[in-house]
mmCIF file of C-alpha atoms in Angstrom:
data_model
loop_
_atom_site.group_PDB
_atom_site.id
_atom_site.type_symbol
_atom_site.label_atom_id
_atom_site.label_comp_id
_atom_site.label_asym_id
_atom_site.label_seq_id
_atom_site.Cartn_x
_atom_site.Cartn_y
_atom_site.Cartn_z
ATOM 1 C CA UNK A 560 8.106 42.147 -27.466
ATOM 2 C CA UNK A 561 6.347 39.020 -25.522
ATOM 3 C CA UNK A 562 2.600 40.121 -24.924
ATOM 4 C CA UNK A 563 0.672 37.739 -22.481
ATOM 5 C CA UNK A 564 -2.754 37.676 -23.275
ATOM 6 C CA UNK A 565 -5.266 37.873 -20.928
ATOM 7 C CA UNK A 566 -6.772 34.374 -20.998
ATOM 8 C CA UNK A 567 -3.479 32.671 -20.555
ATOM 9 C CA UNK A 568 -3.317 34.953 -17.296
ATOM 10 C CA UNK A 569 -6.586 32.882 -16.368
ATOM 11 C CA UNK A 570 -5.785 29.564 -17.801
ATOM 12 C CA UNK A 571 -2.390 30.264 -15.136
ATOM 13 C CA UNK A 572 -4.554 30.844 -12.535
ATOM 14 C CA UNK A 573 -7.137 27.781 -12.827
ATOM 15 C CA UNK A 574 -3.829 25.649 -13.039
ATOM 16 C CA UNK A 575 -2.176 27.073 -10.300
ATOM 17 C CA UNK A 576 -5.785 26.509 -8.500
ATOM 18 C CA UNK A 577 -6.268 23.034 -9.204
ATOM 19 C CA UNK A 578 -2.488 21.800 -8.211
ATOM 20 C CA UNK A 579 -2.991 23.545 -5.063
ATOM 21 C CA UNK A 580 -5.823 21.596 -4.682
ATOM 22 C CA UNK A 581 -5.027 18.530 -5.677
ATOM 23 C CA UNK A 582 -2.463 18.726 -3.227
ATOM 24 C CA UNK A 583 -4.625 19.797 -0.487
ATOM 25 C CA UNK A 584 -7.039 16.349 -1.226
ATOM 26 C CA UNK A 585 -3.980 14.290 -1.835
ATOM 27 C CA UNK A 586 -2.544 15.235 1.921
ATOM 28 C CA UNK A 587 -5.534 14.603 3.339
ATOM 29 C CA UNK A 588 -6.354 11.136 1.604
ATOM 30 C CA UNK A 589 -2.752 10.158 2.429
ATOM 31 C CA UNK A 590 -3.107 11.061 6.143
ATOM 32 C CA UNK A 591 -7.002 9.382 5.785
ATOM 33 C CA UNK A 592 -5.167 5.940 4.896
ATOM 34 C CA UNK A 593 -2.066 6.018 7.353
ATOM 35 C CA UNK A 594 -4.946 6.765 10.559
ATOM 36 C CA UNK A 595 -3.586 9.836 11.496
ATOM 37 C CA UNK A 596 -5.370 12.702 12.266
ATOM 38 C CA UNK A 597 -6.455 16.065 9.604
ATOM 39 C CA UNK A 598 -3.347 17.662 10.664
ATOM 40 C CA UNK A 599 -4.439 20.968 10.594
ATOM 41 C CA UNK A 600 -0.789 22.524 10.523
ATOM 42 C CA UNK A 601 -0.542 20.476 6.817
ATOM 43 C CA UNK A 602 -4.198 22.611 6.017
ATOM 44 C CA UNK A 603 -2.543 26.237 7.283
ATOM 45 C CA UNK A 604 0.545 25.578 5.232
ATOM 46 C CA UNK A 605 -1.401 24.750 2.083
ATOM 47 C CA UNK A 606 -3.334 27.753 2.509
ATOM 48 C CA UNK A 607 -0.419 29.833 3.588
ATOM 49 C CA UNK A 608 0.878 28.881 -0.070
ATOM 50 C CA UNK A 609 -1.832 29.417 -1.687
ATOM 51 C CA UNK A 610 -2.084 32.530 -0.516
ATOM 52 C CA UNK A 611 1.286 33.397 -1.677
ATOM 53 C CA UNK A 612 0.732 31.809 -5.219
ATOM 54 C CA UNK A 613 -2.481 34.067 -4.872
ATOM 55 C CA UNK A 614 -0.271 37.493 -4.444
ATOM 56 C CA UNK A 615 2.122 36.147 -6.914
ATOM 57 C CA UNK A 616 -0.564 35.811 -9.625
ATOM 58 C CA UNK A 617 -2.102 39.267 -9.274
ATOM 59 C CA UNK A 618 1.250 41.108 -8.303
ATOM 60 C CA UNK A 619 1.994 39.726 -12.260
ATOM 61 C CA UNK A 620 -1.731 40.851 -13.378
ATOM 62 C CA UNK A 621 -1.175 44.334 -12.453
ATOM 63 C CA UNK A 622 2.007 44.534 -14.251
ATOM 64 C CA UNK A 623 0.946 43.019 -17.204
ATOM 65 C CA UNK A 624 -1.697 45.656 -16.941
ATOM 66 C CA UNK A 625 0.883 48.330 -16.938
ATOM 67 C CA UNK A 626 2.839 47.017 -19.450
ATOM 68 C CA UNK A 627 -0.122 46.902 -21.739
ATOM 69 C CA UNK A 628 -0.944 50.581 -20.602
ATOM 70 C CA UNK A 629 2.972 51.068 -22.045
ATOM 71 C CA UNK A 630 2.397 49.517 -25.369
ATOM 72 C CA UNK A 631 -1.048 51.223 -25.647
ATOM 73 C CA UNK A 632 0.652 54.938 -25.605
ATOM 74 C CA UNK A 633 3.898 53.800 -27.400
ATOM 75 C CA UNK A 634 1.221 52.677 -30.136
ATOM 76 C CA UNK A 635 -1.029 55.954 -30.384
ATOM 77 C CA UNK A 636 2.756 57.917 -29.845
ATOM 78 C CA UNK A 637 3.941 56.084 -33.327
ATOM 79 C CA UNK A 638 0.592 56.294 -34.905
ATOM 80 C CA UNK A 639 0.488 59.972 -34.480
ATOM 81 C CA UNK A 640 3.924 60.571 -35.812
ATOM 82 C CA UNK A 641 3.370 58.447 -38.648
ATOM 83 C CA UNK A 642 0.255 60.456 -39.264
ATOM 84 C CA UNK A 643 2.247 64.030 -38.734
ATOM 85 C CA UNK A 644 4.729 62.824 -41.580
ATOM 86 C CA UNK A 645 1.943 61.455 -44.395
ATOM 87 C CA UNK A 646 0.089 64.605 -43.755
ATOM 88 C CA UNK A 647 0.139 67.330 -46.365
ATOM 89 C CA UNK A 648 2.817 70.399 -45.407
ATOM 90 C CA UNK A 649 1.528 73.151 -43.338
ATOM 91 C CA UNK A 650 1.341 76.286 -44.802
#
């Protein structure tokens, strides 16, 4: 079973981050150098998707939360059972 840990969930995030950005400054130097204006509609749309890339992001945090929530009672369900069966007999 693939287990994400919980810094590459962070690592994602700072990458997702910082090509967002970089896309955000490279719009706006491009537009800088060609004389045209901001062009704020270019500024709503990168925030628009990094928004979404936002909800994306923790929509996969929460079930990576779950599914460790899953492996974390499969675990103590299998430890117990191993523990029932190298237990002495009962009675």
């Amino acid at each position: 079973m693939l287990v994400i840990p919980e810094w590459a969930i962070g690592v994602s995030f700072i990458v997702v981050v910082i090509a967002v950005a970089n896309t955000i400054f490279f719009r706006r130097g491009r537009t800088a150098r060609t004389g045209a204006g901001a062009g704020g509609h270019d500024l709503t749309a990168a925030v628009e998707d990094l928004q979404k890339r936002l909800d994306a992001l923790e929509e996969g945090q929460r079930r990576v939360a779950e599914l460790e929530e899953r492996l974390d009672f499969a675990e103590r369900l299998l430890a117990r059972q191993r523990d029932e069966r190298l237990a002495p007999p009962k009675g």
